Coordinates of C-alpha atoms and ligand atoms in Angstrom, one line a residue:
M1 CA 26.6 -40.8 38.9
N2 CA 25.3 -37.4 37.8
N3 CA 22.0 -37.8 36.1
T4 CA 20.2 -34.6 36.9
K5 CA 16.6 -34.3 35.8
P6 CA 16.1 -31.4 33.3
T7 CA 14.9 -28.2 34.9
P8 CA 11.3 -27.3 33.9
G9 CA 11.0 -23.9 32.0
K10 CA 8.0 -21.7 31.2
P11 CA 5.4 -23.6 29.1
A12 CA 5.4 -22.7 25.4
Q13 CA 2.3 -22.3 23.2
I14 CA 1.8 -23.7 19.8
I15 CA -1.2 -22.2 18.0
V16 CA -2.4 -23.9 14.9
D17 CA -5.8 -23.8 13.1
G18 CA -7.1 -21.8 16.0
K19 CA -6.1 -24.5 18.6
T20 CA -3.6 -23.8 21.3
L21 CA -1.4 -26.4 22.9
E22 CA 0.6 -25.6 26.0
C23 CA 3.8 -27.5 25.7
P24 CA 6.0 -28.1 28.8
T25 CA 9.6 -26.9 28.2
F26 CA 12.8 -28.0 30.0
V27 CA 16.5 -27.1 30.1
G28 CA 19.4 -29.5 30.3
T29 CA 22.5 -29.0 32.5
E30 CA 24.4 -27.3 29.6
N31 CA 21.4 -24.9 28.9
E32 CA 20.0 -26.8 25.9
K33 CA 16.3 -26.1 25.7
A34 CA 13.5 -28.5 24.6
M35 CA 9.8 -28.3 24.0
D36 CA 7.8 -31.4 24.7
I37 CA 5.5 -31.8 21.7
S38 CA 4.3 -35.3 22.5
K39 CA 0.6 -34.1 22.8
L40 CA 0.7 -32.1 19.6
R41 CA -1.2 -34.6 17.4
D42 CA -3.8 -35.4 20.0
S43 CA -4.5 -31.7 20.6
T44 CA -4.2 -30.2 17.1
G45 CA -4.1 -33.0 14.6
Y46 CA -0.6 -32.1 13.5
V47 CA 2.6 -34.0 13.7
T48 CA 6.1 -32.5 13.5
F49 CA 8.0 -33.1 10.2
D50 CA 11.7 -33.2 10.8
N51 CA 13.8 -34.8 7.9
G52 CA 16.7 -36.7 9.4
Y53 CA 15.6 -35.9 13.0
A54 CA 17.8 -32.8 12.6
N55 CA 15.8 -30.9 15.3
T56 CA 14.5 -33.8 17.4
S57 CA 15.7 -35.1 20.8
P58 CA 14.0 -38.4 21.4
T59 CA 15.8 -38.7 24.8
T60 CA 17.6 -36.9 27.6
S61 CA 21.0 -38.3 28.3
S62 CA 23.8 -37.8 30.9
I63 CA 26.5 -39.5 28.9
T64 CA 28.0 -37.2 26.3
Y65 CA 27.7 -33.5 25.7
L66 CA 28.4 -32.0 22.3
D67 CA 28.3 -28.3 21.3
G68 CA 28.7 -28.1 17.6
D69 CA 29.0 -24.4 17.3
N70 CA 31.9 -24.2 19.7
G71 CA 33.6 -27.6 18.9
I72 CA 33.0 -29.0 22.4
L73 CA 32.9 -32.7 23.1
Q74 CA 32.7 -34.0 26.7
Y75 CA 32.2 -37.5 28.0
R76 CA 30.4 -37.4 31.4
G77 CA 31.6 -33.8 31.7
Y78 CA 35.3 -34.4 30.9
P79 CA 36.6 -32.6 27.8
I80 CA 37.7 -35.0 25.1
E81 CA 41.1 -33.3 24.9
Q82 CA 41.9 -34.2 28.5
L83 CA 40.6 -37.7 28.2
A84 CA 42.6 -38.2 25.0
S85 CA 45.8 -37.1 26.5
Q86 CA 45.5 -38.6 30.0
S87 CA 43.4 -41.8 29.9
T88 CA 43.4 -45.3 28.6
F89 CA 40.5 -46.6 26.4
L90 CA 39.3 -48.9 29.2
E91 CA 39.2 -46.1 31.7
V92 CA 37.0 -44.1 29.2
A93 CA 34.9 -47.2 28.6
F94 CA 34.3 -47.5 32.4
L95 CA 33.5 -43.8 32.6
L96 CA 30.9 -44.0 29.8
M97 CA 29.3 -47.2 31.0
N98 CA 29.3 -46.4 34.8
G99 CA 29.2 -42.6 35.0
E100 CA 32.5 -41.9 36.8
L101 CA 36.2 -42.6 36.2
P102 CA 37.4 -45.7 38.0
S103 CA 39.6 -45.6 41.0
K104 CA 42.9 -47.5 40.7
T105 CA 41.4 -50.6 42.3
E106 CA 38.2 -50.3 40.2
L107 CA 40.2 -50.0 37.0
E108 CA 42.4 -53.0 37.9
A109 CA 39.3 -55.1 38.6
F110 CA 37.7 -53.9 35.3
E111 CA 40.8 -54.8 33.3
K112 CA 40.9 -58.2 34.9
E113 CA 37.2 -58.8 34.1
I114 CA 37.7 -57.8 30.5
E115 CA 40.7 -60.1 30.3
S116 CA 38.8 -63.0 31.8
H117 CA 36.1 -62.7 29.1
Q118 CA 38.2 -61.9 26.1
T119 CA 38.3 -65.4 24.6
V120 CA 35.6 -66.3 22.1
D121 CA 35.0 -70.0 21.8
E122 CA 36.7 -71.4 18.7
S123 CA 33.6 -73.3 17.7
F124 CA 31.8 -70.0 17.5
L125 CA 34.6 -68.4 15.5
K126 CA 34.2 -71.0 12.8
F127 CA 31.3 -68.8 11.8
F128 CA 33.8 -66.6 10.0
D129 CA 34.8 -69.5 7.8
I130 CA 31.5 -69.5 5.9
F131 CA 32.1 -66.1 4.4
P132 CA 33.7 -65.4 1.0
K133 CA 37.3 -64.4 1.4
K134 CA 36.6 -60.9 0.1
A135 CA 33.6 -60.4 2.5
H136 CA 33.5 -56.9 4.0
P137 CA 34.5 -57.2 7.7
M138 CA 31.5 -55.0 8.7
A139 CA 29.1 -57.6 7.4
M140 CA 30.9 -60.4 9.2
L141 CA 31.0 -58.3 12.4
T142 CA 27.3 -57.6 12.3
G143 CA 26.5 -61.3 12.1
A144 CA 29.1 -62.3 14.7
T145 CA 27.8 -59.7 17.2
V146 CA 24.2 -60.7 17.0
G147 CA 25.4 -64.3 16.9
L148 CA 27.1 -63.9 20.3
S149 CA 23.6 -63.6 21.8
T150 CA 23.0 -67.3 21.0
I151 CA 25.9 -68.3 23.3
Y152 CA 24.3 -66.3 26.2
Q153 CA 20.7 -66.9 25.2
T154 CA 19.4 -67.5 28.8
E155 CA 21.0 -64.3 30.0
V156 CA 19.9 -61.6 27.6
D157 CA 16.7 -60.3 29.2
P158 CA 17.2 -56.5 29.1
A159 CA 15.1 -56.1 32.3
N160 CA 17.8 -58.0 34.3
K161 CA 20.5 -55.6 35.4
D162 CA 22.9 -58.4 36.3
F163 CA 22.6 -59.8 32.8
T164 CA 23.2 -56.3 31.3
K165 CA 26.4 -55.9 33.4
K166 CA 27.7 -59.3 32.2
N167 CA 26.7 -58.7 28.5
A168 CA 28.4 -55.2 28.5
I169 CA 31.7 -56.8 29.7
R170 CA 31.3 -59.7 27.2
L171 CA 30.8 -57.4 24.3
L172 CA 33.6 -55.1 25.1
A173 CA 35.9 -58.0 25.9
Q174 CA 35.1 -60.1 22.9
F175 CA 34.7 -57.6 20.1
P176 CA 38.5 -57.3 19.6
A177 CA 38.7 -61.1 19.0
L178 CA 35.8 -60.9 16.5
T179 CA 37.4 -57.9 14.7
A180 CA 40.7 -59.7 14.4
A181 CA 39.0 -62.9 13.3
A182 CA 37.3 -60.9 10.5
Y183 CA 40.6 -59.5 9.4
R184 CA 42.4 -62.9 9.5
H185 CA 39.7 -64.5 7.5
G186 CA 40.2 -62.0 4.7
K187 CA 43.9 -62.6 4.7
G188 CA 43.4 -66.4 4.8
E189 CA 45.4 -66.6 8.0
K190 CA 44.9 -68.8 11.1
R191 CA 43.2 -67.0 14.0
V192 CA 45.3 -66.1 17.0
A193 CA 44.0 -66.4 20.6
P194 CA 44.1 -63.4 23.0
K195 CA 47.1 -63.3 25.2
K196 CA 46.9 -62.7 29.0
G197 CA 48.8 -59.8 30.5
L198 CA 48.5 -57.5 27.6
D199 CA 46.5 -54.2 27.7
Y200 CA 43.4 -53.9 25.5
A201 CA 45.1 -52.2 22.5
S202 CA 48.2 -54.5 22.6
N203 CA 46.0 -57.6 22.8
F204 CA 44.0 -56.5 19.8
M205 CA 47.1 -55.8 17.8
H206 CA 48.5 -59.2 18.9
M207 CA 45.3 -61.0 17.6
M208 CA 45.5 -59.0 14.4
F209 CA 49.2 -59.3 13.5
S210 CA 51.1 -61.8 15.6
Q211 CA 52.7 -64.5 13.5
N212 CA 54.8 -66.1 16.3
D213 CA 55.4 -65.8 20.1
S214 CA 58.0 -63.1 19.7
Y215 CA 55.5 -60.5 18.4
S216 CA 55.4 -57.4 20.5
V217 CA 53.6 -54.1 19.8
P218 CA 55.7 -50.9 19.8
K219 CA 54.5 -48.4 22.5
E220 CA 53.9 -45.7 19.9
I221 CA 51.4 -48.0 18.2
V222 CA 49.6 -48.7 21.4
A223 CA 49.4 -45.0 22.2
A224 CA 48.1 -44.1 18.7
L225 CA 45.5 -46.9 18.9
N226 CA 44.4 -45.9 22.4
L227 CA 43.9 -42.3 21.3
L228 CA 41.8 -43.3 18.2
L229 CA 39.6 -45.6 20.3
I230 CA 39.0 -42.9 22.9
L231 CA 38.1 -40.3 20.3
H232 CA 35.6 -42.7 18.8
A233 CA 34.1 -44.0 22.1
D234 CA 30.8 -42.0 22.1
H235 CA 29.2 -39.2 20.2
E236 CA 25.7 -38.8 21.7
Q237 CA 22.7 -39.4 19.4
N238 CA 24.4 -40.1 16.1
C239 CA 23.0 -42.4 13.4
S240 CA 24.4 -45.7 14.8
T241 CA 23.7 -44.9 18.5
S242 CA 20.2 -43.8 17.7
T243 CA 19.8 -47.1 15.8
V244 CA 21.0 -49.0 18.9
R245 CA 18.5 -47.1 21.0
L246 CA 15.6 -47.5 18.5
V247 CA 16.2 -51.3 18.3
G248 CA 16.6 -51.5 22.0
S249 CA 13.4 -49.7 22.6
S250 CA 11.5 -52.8 21.3
A251 CA 13.2 -54.7 24.2
A252 CA 15.6 -56.4 21.8
N253 CA 18.7 -57.6 23.6
L254 CA 22.0 -55.8 23.8
Y255 CA 23.7 -57.9 21.1
A256 CA 20.9 -57.5 18.6
S257 CA 20.7 -53.7 19.3
V258 CA 24.5 -53.2 18.9
A259 CA 24.6 -55.4 15.8
A260 CA 22.0 -53.0 14.2
G261 CA 24.3 -50.1 15.3
I262 CA 27.2 -51.7 13.4
T263 CA 25.2 -51.9 10.2
A264 CA 24.2 -48.2 10.6
L265 CA 27.9 -47.3 11.2
W266 CA 28.9 -49.0 8.0
G267 CA 27.4 -46.4 5.7
P268 CA 29.8 -43.9 4.0
L269 CA 27.9 -40.9 5.4
H270 CA 28.6 -42.2 8.9
G271 CA 31.6 -44.4 10.1
G272 CA 32.1 -45.8 6.6
A273 CA 33.5 -42.4 5.7
N274 CA 37.0 -43.3 7.0
Q275 CA 37.3 -46.0 4.3
A276 CA 35.8 -43.6 1.7
V277 CA 38.3 -40.9 2.6
M278 CA 41.2 -43.2 2.0
E279 CA 39.8 -44.4 -1.3
M280 CA 39.2 -40.7 -2.3
L281 CA 42.8 -39.8 -1.5
E282 CA 44.1 -42.8 -3.4
E283 CA 42.0 -41.8 -6.4
I284 CA 43.4 -38.2 -6.3
Q285 CA 46.9 -39.6 -6.1
K286 CA 46.3 -41.9 -9.1
D287 CA 44.9 -38.9 -11.0
G288 CA 48.1 -36.9 -10.5
G289 CA 47.1 -35.1 -7.3
D290 CA 44.6 -32.7 -8.9
I291 CA 43.1 -31.1 -5.8
A292 CA 41.2 -28.4 -7.7
K293 CA 39.4 -31.0 -9.8
T294 CA 38.2 -32.8 -6.6
I295 CA 37.0 -29.6 -5.0
A296 CA 35.1 -28.7 -8.2
K297 CA 33.5 -32.2 -8.3
A298 CA 32.4 -31.9 -4.6
K299 CA 30.7 -28.6 -5.3
D300 CA 28.9 -29.9 -8.4
K301 CA 25.7 -31.4 -7.1
A302 CA 25.2 -33.3 -10.4
S303 CA 28.4 -35.3 -9.8
G304 CA 26.8 -37.0 -6.8
F305 CA 30.2 -36.8 -5.1
K306 CA 30.9 -35.3 -1.7
L307 CA 34.2 -34.5 -0.1
M308 CA 34.5 -37.5 2.2
G309 CA 35.6 -36.7 5.8
F310 CA 34.1 -33.2 5.4
G311 CA 31.0 -31.8 7.0
H312 CA 29.0 -32.8 10.0
R313 CA 25.3 -32.6 11.1
V314 CA 26.2 -31.0 14.4
Y315 CA 29.7 -29.5 14.2
K316 CA 29.5 -26.2 12.3
N317 CA 32.8 -24.7 13.3
F318 CA 35.3 -27.5 13.8
D319 CA 35.3 -31.1 15.0
P320 CA 37.5 -31.3 18.1
R321 CA 38.3 -34.9 17.3
A322 CA 39.6 -34.0 13.9
K323 CA 41.9 -31.4 15.4
I324 CA 43.4 -33.9 17.8
I325 CA 43.8 -36.6 15.1
K326 CA 45.5 -34.2 12.7
V327 CA 48.2 -33.4 15.2
A328 CA 48.5 -37.1 16.1
C329 CA 48.8 -38.0 12.5
D330 CA 51.9 -35.9 12.0
Q331 CA 53.4 -37.3 15.3
V332 CA 52.7 -40.9 14.6
L333 CA 54.2 -40.8 11.1
K334 CA 57.2 -38.9 12.4
T335 CA 57.9 -41.3 15.3
M336 CA 57.4 -44.3 13.1
G337 CA 59.6 -42.8 10.3
I338 CA 56.8 -43.2 7.8
Q339 CA 56.3 -40.9 4.8
N340 CA 52.8 -41.2 3.4
P341 CA 52.2 -39.0 0.3
L342 CA 48.4 -39.3 1.0
L343 CA 48.9 -37.1 4.1
D344 CA 50.2 -34.3 1.9
I345 CA 47.3 -34.7 -0.4
A346 CA 44.9 -34.7 2.6
K347 CA 46.5 -31.5 3.9
K348 CA 46.3 -29.7 0.6
L349 CA 42.7 -30.8 0.1
E350 CA 41.8 -29.5 3.5
E351 CA 43.6 -26.2 2.9
A352 CA 41.9 -25.7 -0.5
A353 CA 38.4 -26.6 0.9
L354 CA 38.8 -24.3 3.9
K355 CA 39.5 -21.3 1.6
D356 CA 36.6 -22.1 -0.8
T357 CA 33.4 -20.1 -0.3
Y358 CA 31.3 -23.2 -1.0
F359 CA 32.7 -24.9 2.1
I360 CA 32.9 -21.7 4.1
E361 CA 29.3 -20.8 3.5
K362 CA 28.0 -24.3 4.2
K363 CA 30.3 -24.5 7.3
L364 CA 31.9 -27.7 6.2
Y365 CA 35.1 -28.7 8.1
P366 CA 37.2 -31.9 8.3
N367 CA 35.5 -34.4 10.6
V368 CA 36.9 -37.4 12.7
D369 CA 37.2 -39.5 9.6
F370 CA 39.4 -37.2 7.5
Y371 CA 42.8 -38.0 9.0
S372 CA 42.1 -41.2 11.0
G373 CA 42.7 -43.5 8.0
I374 CA 46.3 -42.3 7.6
I375 CA 47.0 -43.3 11.2
Y376 CA 45.3 -46.7 10.7
S377 CA 47.4 -47.2 7.6
A378 CA 50.6 -46.4 9.6
L379 CA 49.5 -49.2 12.0
K380 CA 49.2 -51.5 9.0
I381 CA 45.5 -51.7 9.2
P382 CA 44.0 -52.2 5.7
T383 CA 41.4 -49.8 4.3
D384 CA 38.4 -52.1 4.6
M385 CA 39.2 -52.5 8.3
F386 CA 38.9 -48.8 9.1
T387 CA 35.2 -48.9 9.8
P388 CA 35.5 -52.0 12.1
M389 CA 38.2 -50.0 14.0
F390 CA 35.6 -47.2 14.5
A391 CA 33.1 -49.9 15.7
L392 CA 35.7 -51.2 18.2
G393 CA 36.1 -47.7 19.6
R394 CA 32.3 -47.0 19.6
M395 CA 31.4 -50.2 21.5
P396 CA 31.4 -48.6 25.0
G397 CA 29.3 -45.7 23.8
W398 CA 26.7 -48.0 22.2
V399 CA 26.6 -50.1 25.4
A400 CA 26.4 -47.1 27.7
Q401 CA 23.6 -45.5 25.7
W402 CA 21.6 -48.8 25.5
K403 CA 22.1 -49.3 29.2
E404 CA 21.0 -45.8 30.1
M405 CA 17.9 -46.2 28.1
V406 CA 16.9 -49.6 29.4
E407 CA 17.8 -48.9 33.0
G408 CA 16.0 -45.5 32.9
G409 CA 12.8 -47.4 32.4
T410 CA 10.9 -44.5 30.8
T411 CA 11.6 -44.9 27.1
K412 CA 8.7 -45.9 25.0
I413 CA 9.1 -48.0 21.9
G414 CA 10.5 -45.9 19.1
R415 CA 7.7 -45.5 16.6
P416 CA 7.8 -42.3 14.4
R417 CA 4.8 -41.1 12.4
Q418 CA 4.7 -40.3 8.7
I419 CA 2.8 -38.1 6.3
Y420 CA 1.3 -40.5 3.8
T421 CA 1.6 -39.3 0.1
G422 CA 0.5 -42.5 -1.8
Y423 CA -2.8 -43.4 -3.5
T424 CA -6.0 -42.7 -1.6
K425 CA -8.3 -45.6 -1.3
R426 CA -9.1 -47.4 -4.6
D427 CA -10.9 -50.6 -5.4
L428 CA -9.3 -53.7 -6.8
K429 CA -10.9 -54.5 -10.2
R430 CA -10.2 -57.9 -11.8
G431 CA -11.2 -59.1 -15.3
Ligands
COA501 N1 31.0 -32.3 0.3 C1 30.3 -31.4 -0.4 N2 29.1 -30.8 0.0 C2 28.7 -31.2 1.2 C3 29.4 -32.0 2.0 C4 30.6 -32.6 1.6 N3 31.3 -33.4 2.3 N4 28.7 -32.2 3.2 C5 27.6 -31.4 3.1 N5 27.6 -30.8 1.9 C6 26.6 -29.8 1.4 C7 25.3 -30.5 1.1 O1 25.2 -31.0 -0.3 C8 24.3 -29.4 1.4 O2 24.3 -28.6 0.3 P1 22.9 -27.7 0.0 O3 22.5 -27.0 1.2 O4 23.3 -26.9 -1.2 O5 21.9 -28.8 -0.4 C9 24.9 -28.7 2.6 O6 26.3 -28.9 2.5 C10 24.4 -29.2 3.9 O7 24.7 -30.6 4.0 P2 23.7 -31.7 4.4 O8 23.9 -32.9 3.6 O9 22.3 -31.1 4.4 O10 24.2 -31.9 5.9 P3 23.8 -33.1 6.8 O11 23.8 -32.6 8.2 O12 22.5 -33.7 6.3 O13 24.9 -34.2 6.5 C11 27.0 -35.3 6.5 C12 26.1 -34.3 7.2 C13 28.2 -35.7 7.5 C14 26.2 -36.6 6.2 C15 27.5 -34.7 5.2 O14 28.3 -33.5 5.5 C16 28.4 -35.6 4.4 O15 27.8 -36.4 3.6 N6 29.7 -35.6 4.6 C17 30.6 -36.5 3.9 C18 30.6 -37.9 4.5 C19 31.3 -37.9 5.9 O16 32.4 -37.4 6.0 N7 30.6 -38.5 6.9 C20 31.2 -38.6 8.2 C21 30.5 -37.8 9.2 S1 31.4 -37.9 10.8

């Protein structure tokens, strides 16, 4: 596994209030430069202030590389375009979690291992029955994921590499059953057990939709799902992954850390955007398809409305995942003979936004969530299940990032500073 140490650079100087701090600098394998400011407060009394960690790297990582200016995304060095067109989701999961693509034998063994752990005990799945029928699946999945730790309670110590290996497999193998259980609960349907001999994507669709033994998943559906899962598999230090790492930095176990990542993903500014995009498109459709009105609302700060599925903290040119998904969207709908008027609305909306100076100047482009929902809909996945689908895809990334941090052994507990702006000391006066 390639995990090169960053190359030291020339020290930088920070001069503040007449005090000088020599900061070590270093460069990553893709030439990203960093300044180590960990001694800044001790030497000068200052801390850095960085709203939203927009300019902060709390870690080095050898998993995923992202160049937002040039629209590059690579898992372990492999371009996302190549992985998306030539791999399966489990190959990519193996790559993220182990550092290299599996050989044929390794892949077969990995698939077998996943298959042998894919069943979740029915007594545990009864957990879903306590929720209201309309419960959001992301809430149920958060609870179920942390709940899994109770089954393996004696084997969750993050310091034990063998336990980590087992728990990584268990999570990846069992999350499809949990996701399908959340869906079936909302539909009021009986849960369906996983079926041996099916690939990961087919088995998931089987647990979601099978009504009888004759259910089989068309190959175009398997291909579309596989593609979406790969595109969502990792995205370096995004909000949910940083959450997984932050929680894990306290030595919380893998299940607890990933469950926290699921809650972070739920927000509409992160993974919840895929659901929000679909709701926005439906709203536009109901409103007679008035694109100009939507664009005007998104530009009006007082409206509190943003164009969902647009903009990204890091991508400032294009999101390579969105490009792939847009092409796939057309293909999937065509092969499945589906016409979805929301796709036309989405395309018109994109076209109008990309011509508008507001979006051009702020470098706002469609992101991964803009077109993914239209594919999910074609696969008959309902809108409130879009974000769980994102979580299903992101699982190997969360696991890989947590594993890298824990096994690296150098991460300190995440504990940011603040600048206090409340009352200064005052006395309590009674009576
Ligand atoms: N619609 C309208 N305006 C947007 C916008 C959008 N989708 N995204 C960003 N902007 C505007 C902001 O209001 C801000 O304007 P200002 O400079 O006049 O204050 C400017 O563009 C910069 O955006 P900012 O919110 O500072 O960027 P960020 O890096 O903090 O946030 C996102 C990134 C993704 C959270 C943000 O673009 C967003 O909310 N997008 C919609 C939700 C979404 O699709 N999320 C999925 C991300 S994969």
